[in-house]
PDB file of C-alpha atoms in Angstrom:
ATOM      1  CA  UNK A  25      52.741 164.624  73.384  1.00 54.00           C
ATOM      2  CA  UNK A  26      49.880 162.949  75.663  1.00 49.00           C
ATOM      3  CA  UNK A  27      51.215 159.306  74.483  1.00 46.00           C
ATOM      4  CA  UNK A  28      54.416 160.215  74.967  1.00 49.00           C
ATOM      5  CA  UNK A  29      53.581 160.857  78.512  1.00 55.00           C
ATOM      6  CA  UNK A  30      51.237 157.509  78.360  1.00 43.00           C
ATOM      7  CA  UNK A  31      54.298 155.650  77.244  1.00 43.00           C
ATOM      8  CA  UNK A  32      56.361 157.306  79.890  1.00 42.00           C
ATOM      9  CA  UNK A  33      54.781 156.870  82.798  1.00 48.00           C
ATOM     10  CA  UNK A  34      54.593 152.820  81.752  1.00 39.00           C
ATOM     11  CA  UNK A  35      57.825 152.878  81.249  1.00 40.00           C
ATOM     12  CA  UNK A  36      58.566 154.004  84.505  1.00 40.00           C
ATOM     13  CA  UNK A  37      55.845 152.117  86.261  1.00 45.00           C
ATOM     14  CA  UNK A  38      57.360 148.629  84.879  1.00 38.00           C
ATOM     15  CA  UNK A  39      61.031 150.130  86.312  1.00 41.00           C
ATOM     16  CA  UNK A  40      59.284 151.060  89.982  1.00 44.00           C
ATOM     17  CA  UNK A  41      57.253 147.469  90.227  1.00 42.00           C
ATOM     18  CA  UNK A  42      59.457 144.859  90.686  1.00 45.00           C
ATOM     19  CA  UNK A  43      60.997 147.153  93.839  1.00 47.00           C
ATOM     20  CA  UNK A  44      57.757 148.273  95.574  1.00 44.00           C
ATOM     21  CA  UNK A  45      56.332 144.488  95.189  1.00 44.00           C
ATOM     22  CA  UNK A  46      57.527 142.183  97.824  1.00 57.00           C
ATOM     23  CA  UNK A  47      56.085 138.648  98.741  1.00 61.00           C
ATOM     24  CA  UNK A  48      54.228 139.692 101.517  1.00 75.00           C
ATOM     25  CA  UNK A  49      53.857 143.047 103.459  1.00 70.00           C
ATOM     26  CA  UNK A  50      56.093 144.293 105.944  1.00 71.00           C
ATOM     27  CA  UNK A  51      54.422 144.176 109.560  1.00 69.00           C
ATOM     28  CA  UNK A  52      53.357 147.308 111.354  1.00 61.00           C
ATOM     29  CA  UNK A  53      53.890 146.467 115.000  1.00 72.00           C
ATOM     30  CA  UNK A  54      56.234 143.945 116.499  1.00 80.00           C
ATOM     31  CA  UNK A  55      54.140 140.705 115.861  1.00 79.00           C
ATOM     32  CA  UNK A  56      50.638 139.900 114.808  1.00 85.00           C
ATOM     33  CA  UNK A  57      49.279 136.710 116.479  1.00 86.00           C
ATOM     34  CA  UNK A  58      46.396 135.452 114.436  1.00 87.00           C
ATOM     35  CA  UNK A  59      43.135 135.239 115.331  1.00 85.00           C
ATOM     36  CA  UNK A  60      42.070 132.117 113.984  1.00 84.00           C
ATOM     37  CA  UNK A  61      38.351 132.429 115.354  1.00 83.00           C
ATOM     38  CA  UNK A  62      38.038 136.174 113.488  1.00 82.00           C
ATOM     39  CA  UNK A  63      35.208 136.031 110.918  1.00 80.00           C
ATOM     40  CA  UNK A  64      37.374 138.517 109.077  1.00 74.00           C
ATOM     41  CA  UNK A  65      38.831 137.339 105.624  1.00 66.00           C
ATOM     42  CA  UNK A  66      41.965 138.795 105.002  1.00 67.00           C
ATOM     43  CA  UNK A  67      45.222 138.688 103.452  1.00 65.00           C
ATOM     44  CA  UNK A  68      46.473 136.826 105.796  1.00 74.00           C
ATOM     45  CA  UNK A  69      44.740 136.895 109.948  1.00 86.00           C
ATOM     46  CA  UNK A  70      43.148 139.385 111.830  1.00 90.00           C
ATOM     47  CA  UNK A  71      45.687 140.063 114.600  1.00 90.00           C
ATOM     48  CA  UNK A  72      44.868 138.954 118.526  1.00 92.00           C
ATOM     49  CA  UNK A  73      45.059 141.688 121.209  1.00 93.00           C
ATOM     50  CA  UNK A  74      48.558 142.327 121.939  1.00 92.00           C
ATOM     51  CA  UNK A  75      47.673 142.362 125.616  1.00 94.00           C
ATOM     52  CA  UNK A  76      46.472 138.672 125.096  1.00 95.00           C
ATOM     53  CA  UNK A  77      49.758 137.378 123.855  1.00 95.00           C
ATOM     54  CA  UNK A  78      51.559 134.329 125.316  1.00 96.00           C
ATOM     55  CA  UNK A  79      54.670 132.491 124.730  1.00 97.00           C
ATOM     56  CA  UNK A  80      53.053 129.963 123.158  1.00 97.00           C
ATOM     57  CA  UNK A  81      51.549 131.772 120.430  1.00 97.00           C
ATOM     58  CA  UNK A  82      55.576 132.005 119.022  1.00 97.00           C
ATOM     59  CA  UNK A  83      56.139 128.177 119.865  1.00 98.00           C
ATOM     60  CA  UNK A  84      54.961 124.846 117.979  1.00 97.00           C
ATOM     61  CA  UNK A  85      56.361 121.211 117.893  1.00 98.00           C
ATOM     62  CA  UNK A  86      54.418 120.480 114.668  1.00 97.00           C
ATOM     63  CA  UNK A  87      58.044 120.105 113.211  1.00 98.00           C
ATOM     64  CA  UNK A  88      58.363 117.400 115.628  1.00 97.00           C
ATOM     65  CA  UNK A  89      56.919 114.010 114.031  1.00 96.00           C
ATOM     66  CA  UNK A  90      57.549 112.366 110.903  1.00 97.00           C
ATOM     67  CA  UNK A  91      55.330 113.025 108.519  1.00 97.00           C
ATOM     68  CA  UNK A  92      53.759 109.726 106.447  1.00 98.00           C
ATOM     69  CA  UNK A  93      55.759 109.504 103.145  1.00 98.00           C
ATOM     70  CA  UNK A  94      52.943 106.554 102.404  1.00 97.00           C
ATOM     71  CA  UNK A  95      50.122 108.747 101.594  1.00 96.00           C
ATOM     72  CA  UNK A  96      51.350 109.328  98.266  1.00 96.00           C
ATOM     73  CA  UNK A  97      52.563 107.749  95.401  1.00 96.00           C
ATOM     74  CA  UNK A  98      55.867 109.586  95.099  1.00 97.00           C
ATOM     75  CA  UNK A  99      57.130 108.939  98.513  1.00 98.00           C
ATOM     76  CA  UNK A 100      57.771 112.308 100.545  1.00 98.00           C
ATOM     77  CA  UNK A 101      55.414 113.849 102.903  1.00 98.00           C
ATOM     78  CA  UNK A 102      55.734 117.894 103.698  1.00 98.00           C
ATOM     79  CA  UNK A 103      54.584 119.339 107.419  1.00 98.00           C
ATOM     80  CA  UNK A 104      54.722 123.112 107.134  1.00 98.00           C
ATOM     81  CA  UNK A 105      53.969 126.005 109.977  1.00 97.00           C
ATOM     82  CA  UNK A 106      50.753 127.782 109.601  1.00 96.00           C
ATOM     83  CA  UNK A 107      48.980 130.054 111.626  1.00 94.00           C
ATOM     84  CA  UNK A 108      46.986 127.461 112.919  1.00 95.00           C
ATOM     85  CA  UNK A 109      49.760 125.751 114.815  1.00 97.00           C
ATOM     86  CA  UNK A 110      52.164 128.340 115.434  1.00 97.00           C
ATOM     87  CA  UNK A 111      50.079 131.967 115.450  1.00 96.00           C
ATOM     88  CA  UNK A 112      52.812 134.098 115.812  1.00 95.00           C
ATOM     89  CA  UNK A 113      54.152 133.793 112.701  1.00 94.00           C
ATOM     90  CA  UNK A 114      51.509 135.903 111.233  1.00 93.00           C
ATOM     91  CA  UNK A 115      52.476 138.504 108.937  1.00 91.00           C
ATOM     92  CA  UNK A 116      56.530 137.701 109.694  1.00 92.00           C
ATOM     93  CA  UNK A 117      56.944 137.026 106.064  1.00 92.00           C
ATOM     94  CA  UNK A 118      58.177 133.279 106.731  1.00 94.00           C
ATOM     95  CA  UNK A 119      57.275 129.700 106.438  1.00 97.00           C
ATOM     96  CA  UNK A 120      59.258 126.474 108.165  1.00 98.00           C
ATOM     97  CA  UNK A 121      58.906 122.843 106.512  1.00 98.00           C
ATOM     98  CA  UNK A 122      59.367 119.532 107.753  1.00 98.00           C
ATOM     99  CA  UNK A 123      60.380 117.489 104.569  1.00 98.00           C
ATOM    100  CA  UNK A 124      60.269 113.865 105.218  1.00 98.00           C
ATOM    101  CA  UNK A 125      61.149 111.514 101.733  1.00 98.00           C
ATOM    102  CA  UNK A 126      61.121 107.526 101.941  1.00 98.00           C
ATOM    103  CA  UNK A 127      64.067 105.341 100.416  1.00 98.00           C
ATOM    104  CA  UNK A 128      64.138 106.199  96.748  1.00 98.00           C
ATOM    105  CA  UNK A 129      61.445 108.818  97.534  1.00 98.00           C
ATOM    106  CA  UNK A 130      60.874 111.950  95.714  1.00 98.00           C
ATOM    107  CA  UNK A 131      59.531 115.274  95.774  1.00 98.00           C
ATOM    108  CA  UNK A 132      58.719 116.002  92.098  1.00 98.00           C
ATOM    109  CA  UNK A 133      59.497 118.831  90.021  1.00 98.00           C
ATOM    110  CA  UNK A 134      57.094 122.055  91.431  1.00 98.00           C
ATOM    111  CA  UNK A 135      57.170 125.407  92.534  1.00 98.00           C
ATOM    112  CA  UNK A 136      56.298 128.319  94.998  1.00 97.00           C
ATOM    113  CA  UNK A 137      54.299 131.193  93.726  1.00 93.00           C
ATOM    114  CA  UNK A 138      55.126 133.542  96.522  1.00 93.00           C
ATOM    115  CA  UNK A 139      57.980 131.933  98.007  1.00 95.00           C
ATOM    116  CA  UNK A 140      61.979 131.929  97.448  1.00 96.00           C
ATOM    117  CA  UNK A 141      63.601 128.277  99.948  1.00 98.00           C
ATOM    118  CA  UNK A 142      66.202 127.690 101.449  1.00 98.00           C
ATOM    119  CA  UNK A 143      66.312 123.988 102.307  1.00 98.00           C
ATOM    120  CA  UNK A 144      69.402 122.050 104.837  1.00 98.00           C
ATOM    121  CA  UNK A 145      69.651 118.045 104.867  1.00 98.00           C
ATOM    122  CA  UNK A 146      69.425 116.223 108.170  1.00 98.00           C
ATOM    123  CA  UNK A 147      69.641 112.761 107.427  1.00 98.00           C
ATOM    124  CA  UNK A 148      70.575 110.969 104.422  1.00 98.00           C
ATOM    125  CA  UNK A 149      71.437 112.308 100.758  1.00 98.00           C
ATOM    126  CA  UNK A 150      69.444 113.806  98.718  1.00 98.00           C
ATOM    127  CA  UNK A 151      69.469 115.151  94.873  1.00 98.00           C
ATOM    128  CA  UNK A 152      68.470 118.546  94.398  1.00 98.00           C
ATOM    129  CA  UNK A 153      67.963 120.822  91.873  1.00 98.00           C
ATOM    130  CA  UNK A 154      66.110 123.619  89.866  1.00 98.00           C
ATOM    131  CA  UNK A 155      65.535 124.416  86.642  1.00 98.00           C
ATOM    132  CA  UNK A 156      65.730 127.959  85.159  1.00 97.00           C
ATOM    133  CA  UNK A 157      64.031 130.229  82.830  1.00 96.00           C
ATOM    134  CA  UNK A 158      66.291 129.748  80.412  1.00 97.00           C
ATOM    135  CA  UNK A 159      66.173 125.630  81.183  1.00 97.00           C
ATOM    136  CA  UNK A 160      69.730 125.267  82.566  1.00 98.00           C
ATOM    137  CA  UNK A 161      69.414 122.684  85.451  1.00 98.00           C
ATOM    138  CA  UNK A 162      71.487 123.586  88.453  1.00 98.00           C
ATOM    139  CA  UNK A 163      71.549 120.025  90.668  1.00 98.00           C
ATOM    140  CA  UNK A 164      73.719 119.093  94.223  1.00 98.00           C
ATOM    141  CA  UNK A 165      73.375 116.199  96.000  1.00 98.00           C
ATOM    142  CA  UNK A 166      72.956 117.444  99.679  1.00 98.00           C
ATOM    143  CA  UNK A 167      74.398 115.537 102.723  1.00 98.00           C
ATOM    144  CA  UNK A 168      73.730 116.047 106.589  1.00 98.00           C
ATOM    145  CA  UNK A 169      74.350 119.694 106.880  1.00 97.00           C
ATOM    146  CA  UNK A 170      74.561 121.128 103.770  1.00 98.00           C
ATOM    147  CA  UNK A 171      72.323 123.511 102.582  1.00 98.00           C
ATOM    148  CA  UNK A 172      70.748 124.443  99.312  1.00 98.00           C
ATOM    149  CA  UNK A 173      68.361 127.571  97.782  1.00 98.00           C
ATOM    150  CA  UNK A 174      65.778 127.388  95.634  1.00 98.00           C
ATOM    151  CA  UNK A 175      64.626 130.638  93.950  1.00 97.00           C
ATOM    152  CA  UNK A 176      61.454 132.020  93.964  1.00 96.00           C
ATOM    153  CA  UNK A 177      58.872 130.399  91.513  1.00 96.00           C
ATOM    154  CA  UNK A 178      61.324 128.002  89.883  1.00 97.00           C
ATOM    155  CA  UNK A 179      61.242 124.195  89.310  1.00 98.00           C
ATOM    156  CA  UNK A 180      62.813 122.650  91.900  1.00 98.00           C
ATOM    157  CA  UNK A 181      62.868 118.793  93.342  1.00 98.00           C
ATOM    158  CA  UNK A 182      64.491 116.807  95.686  1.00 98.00           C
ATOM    159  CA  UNK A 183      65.225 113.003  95.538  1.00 98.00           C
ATOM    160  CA  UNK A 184      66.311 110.427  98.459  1.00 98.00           C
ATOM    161  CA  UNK A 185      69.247 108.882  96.576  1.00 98.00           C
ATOM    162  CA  UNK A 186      69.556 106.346  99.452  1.00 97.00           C
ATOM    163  CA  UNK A 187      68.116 102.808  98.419  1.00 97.00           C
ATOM    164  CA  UNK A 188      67.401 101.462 101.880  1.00 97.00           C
ATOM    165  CA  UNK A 189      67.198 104.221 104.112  1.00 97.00           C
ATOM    166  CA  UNK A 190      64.544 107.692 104.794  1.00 98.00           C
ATOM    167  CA  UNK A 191      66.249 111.319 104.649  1.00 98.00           C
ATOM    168  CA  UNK A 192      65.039 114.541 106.443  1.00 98.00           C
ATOM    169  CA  UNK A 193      65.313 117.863 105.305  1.00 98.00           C
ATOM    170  CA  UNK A 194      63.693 121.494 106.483  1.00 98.00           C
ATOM    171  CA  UNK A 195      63.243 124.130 104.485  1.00 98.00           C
ATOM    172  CA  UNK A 196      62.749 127.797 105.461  1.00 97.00           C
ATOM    173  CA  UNK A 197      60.288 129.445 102.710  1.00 97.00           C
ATOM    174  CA  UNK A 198      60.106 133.690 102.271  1.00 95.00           C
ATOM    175  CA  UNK A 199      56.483 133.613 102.618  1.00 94.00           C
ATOM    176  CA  UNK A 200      53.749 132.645 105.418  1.00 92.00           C
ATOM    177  CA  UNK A 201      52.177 131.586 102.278  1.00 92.00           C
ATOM    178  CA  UNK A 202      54.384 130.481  99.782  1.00 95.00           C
ATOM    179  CA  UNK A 203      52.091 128.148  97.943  1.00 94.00           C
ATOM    180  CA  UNK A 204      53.014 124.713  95.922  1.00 97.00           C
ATOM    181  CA  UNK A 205      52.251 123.466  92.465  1.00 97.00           C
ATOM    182  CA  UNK A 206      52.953 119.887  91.461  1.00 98.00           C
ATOM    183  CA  UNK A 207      54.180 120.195  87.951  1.00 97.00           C
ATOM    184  CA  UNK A 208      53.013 117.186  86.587  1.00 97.00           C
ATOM    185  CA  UNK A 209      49.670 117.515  88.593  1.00 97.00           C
ATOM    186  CA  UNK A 210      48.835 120.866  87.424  1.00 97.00           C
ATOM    187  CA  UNK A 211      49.304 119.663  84.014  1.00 97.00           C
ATOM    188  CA  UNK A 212      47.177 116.126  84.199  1.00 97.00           C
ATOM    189  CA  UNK A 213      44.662 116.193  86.869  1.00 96.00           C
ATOM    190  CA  UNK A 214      43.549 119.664  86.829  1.00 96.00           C
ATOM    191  CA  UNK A 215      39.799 120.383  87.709  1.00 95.00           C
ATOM    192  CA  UNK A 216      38.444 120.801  84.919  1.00 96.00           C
ATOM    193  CA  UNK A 217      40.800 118.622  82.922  1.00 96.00           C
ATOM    194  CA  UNK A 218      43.438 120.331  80.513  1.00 97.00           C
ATOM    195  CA  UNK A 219      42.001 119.148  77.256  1.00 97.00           C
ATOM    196  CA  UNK A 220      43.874 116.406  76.155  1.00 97.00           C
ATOM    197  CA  UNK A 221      44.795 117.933  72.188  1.00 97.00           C
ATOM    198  CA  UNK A 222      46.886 120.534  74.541  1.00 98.00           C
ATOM    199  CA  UNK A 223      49.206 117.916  76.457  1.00 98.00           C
ATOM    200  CA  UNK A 224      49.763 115.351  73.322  1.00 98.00           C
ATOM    201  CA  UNK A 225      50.697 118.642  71.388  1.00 98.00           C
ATOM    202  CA  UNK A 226      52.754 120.147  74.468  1.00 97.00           C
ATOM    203  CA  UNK A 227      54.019 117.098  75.813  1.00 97.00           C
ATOM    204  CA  UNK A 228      54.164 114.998  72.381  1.00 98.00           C
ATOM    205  CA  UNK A 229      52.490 112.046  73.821  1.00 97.00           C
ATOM    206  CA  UNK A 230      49.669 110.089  72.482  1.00 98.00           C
ATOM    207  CA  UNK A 231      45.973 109.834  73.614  1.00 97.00           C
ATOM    208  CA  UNK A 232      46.589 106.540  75.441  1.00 98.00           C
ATOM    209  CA  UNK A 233      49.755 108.017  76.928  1.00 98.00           C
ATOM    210  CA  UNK A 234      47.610 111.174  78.273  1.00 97.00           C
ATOM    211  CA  UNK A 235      45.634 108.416  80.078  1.00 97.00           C
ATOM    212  CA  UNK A 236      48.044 106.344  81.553  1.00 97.00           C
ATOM    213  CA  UNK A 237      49.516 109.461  83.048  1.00 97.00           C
ATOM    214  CA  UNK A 238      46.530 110.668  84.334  1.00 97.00           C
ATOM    215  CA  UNK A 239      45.447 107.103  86.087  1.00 96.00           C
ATOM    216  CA  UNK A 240      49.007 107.084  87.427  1.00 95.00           C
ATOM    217  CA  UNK A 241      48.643 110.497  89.335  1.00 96.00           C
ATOM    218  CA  UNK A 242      44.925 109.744  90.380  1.00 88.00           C
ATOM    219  CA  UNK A 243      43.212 111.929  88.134  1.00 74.00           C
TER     220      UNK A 243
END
């Protein structure tokens, strides 16, 4: 009888999860500005003084400038909102993203941890897609105004199918930390290194082709 209760109450704890968890918490007042000089480390900010709040705490034009698509090898560069340049969007639950890809750029396969996107195209046309659990691949190429979701934790990419020109794109994320994982960077520059029997057996690759990759991506 007492692991029949065990094995109930699991049963009903793994039905009750996936409802009570939630990317982040709901807020308890109307907004939380952060306090960025707070020597408090929380999940998330302390929150400033509501009597100390200003319009500009809820206002940021780090959206506003391109972002340099040269510092990496693949092409794209990413400016996101954080509490350090727009406060107010403490606890809200949301993240904005500037999305910036050169001609023939991409943004490789990754994901978000914490975050489902939502992503609209600006300028140019750009291939989209994510791959899921089961390993379908669902793909759109996206032109100036269309939009396009990306589920939470899933493989996704995006790729600047125009030869000559840059393309723009901002993406709206379900977390005010969604976090981002390069696939191929998790799996060949880690710190410490995956050992290399795991990626020629999971990838099928030789020794010298574990290298190679790993030079390519800086590791």
């Amino acid at each position: 009888m007492k692991m029949c209760r065990l094995f109930l109450q699991l049963f009903l704890g793994l039905i009750l999860l996936p409802g009570l968890a939630k990317p982040d918490p709901d807020p308890l007042q109307d907004y939380c500005i952060a306090d960025t000089k707070s020597p408090l480390y929380l999940n998330g900010a302390p929150c400033l003084n509501p009597t100390l709040a200003l319009s500009s705490h809820f206002t940021t034009s780090a959206l506003a400038k391109p972002g340099d698509t040269k510092a990496n090898q693949f092409g794209f560069s990413v400016t996101l909102t954080t509490i350090a340049n727009l406060p107010g969007i403490n606890t809200m639950g949301l993240t904005m993203a500037r999305v910036d890809i050169a001609a023939n750029g991409l943004v490789p396969p990754h994901s978000h941890p914490r975050a489902s996107e939502v992503t609209i195209c600006l300028q140019g046309v750009i291939l989209v897609g994510f791959v899921d659990t089961s390993n379908r691949l669902f793909t759109q190429k996206l032109e100036p105004g269309d939009s396009f979701v990306f589920p939470r934790g899933l493989i996704h990419f995006l790729y600047n199918m125009e030869p000559k020109k840059p393309a723009l794109a901002i993406s709206g994320l379900s977390s005010q930390n969604p976090g981002a994982q390069i696939a191929s960077r998790a799996a060949f520059v880690s710190n410490p290194p995956i050992p290399e029997v795991v990626l020629e057996k999971a990838f099928q690759i030789s020794p010298q082709d574990v290298a190679k990759i790993r030079k390519n991506l800086g590791g």
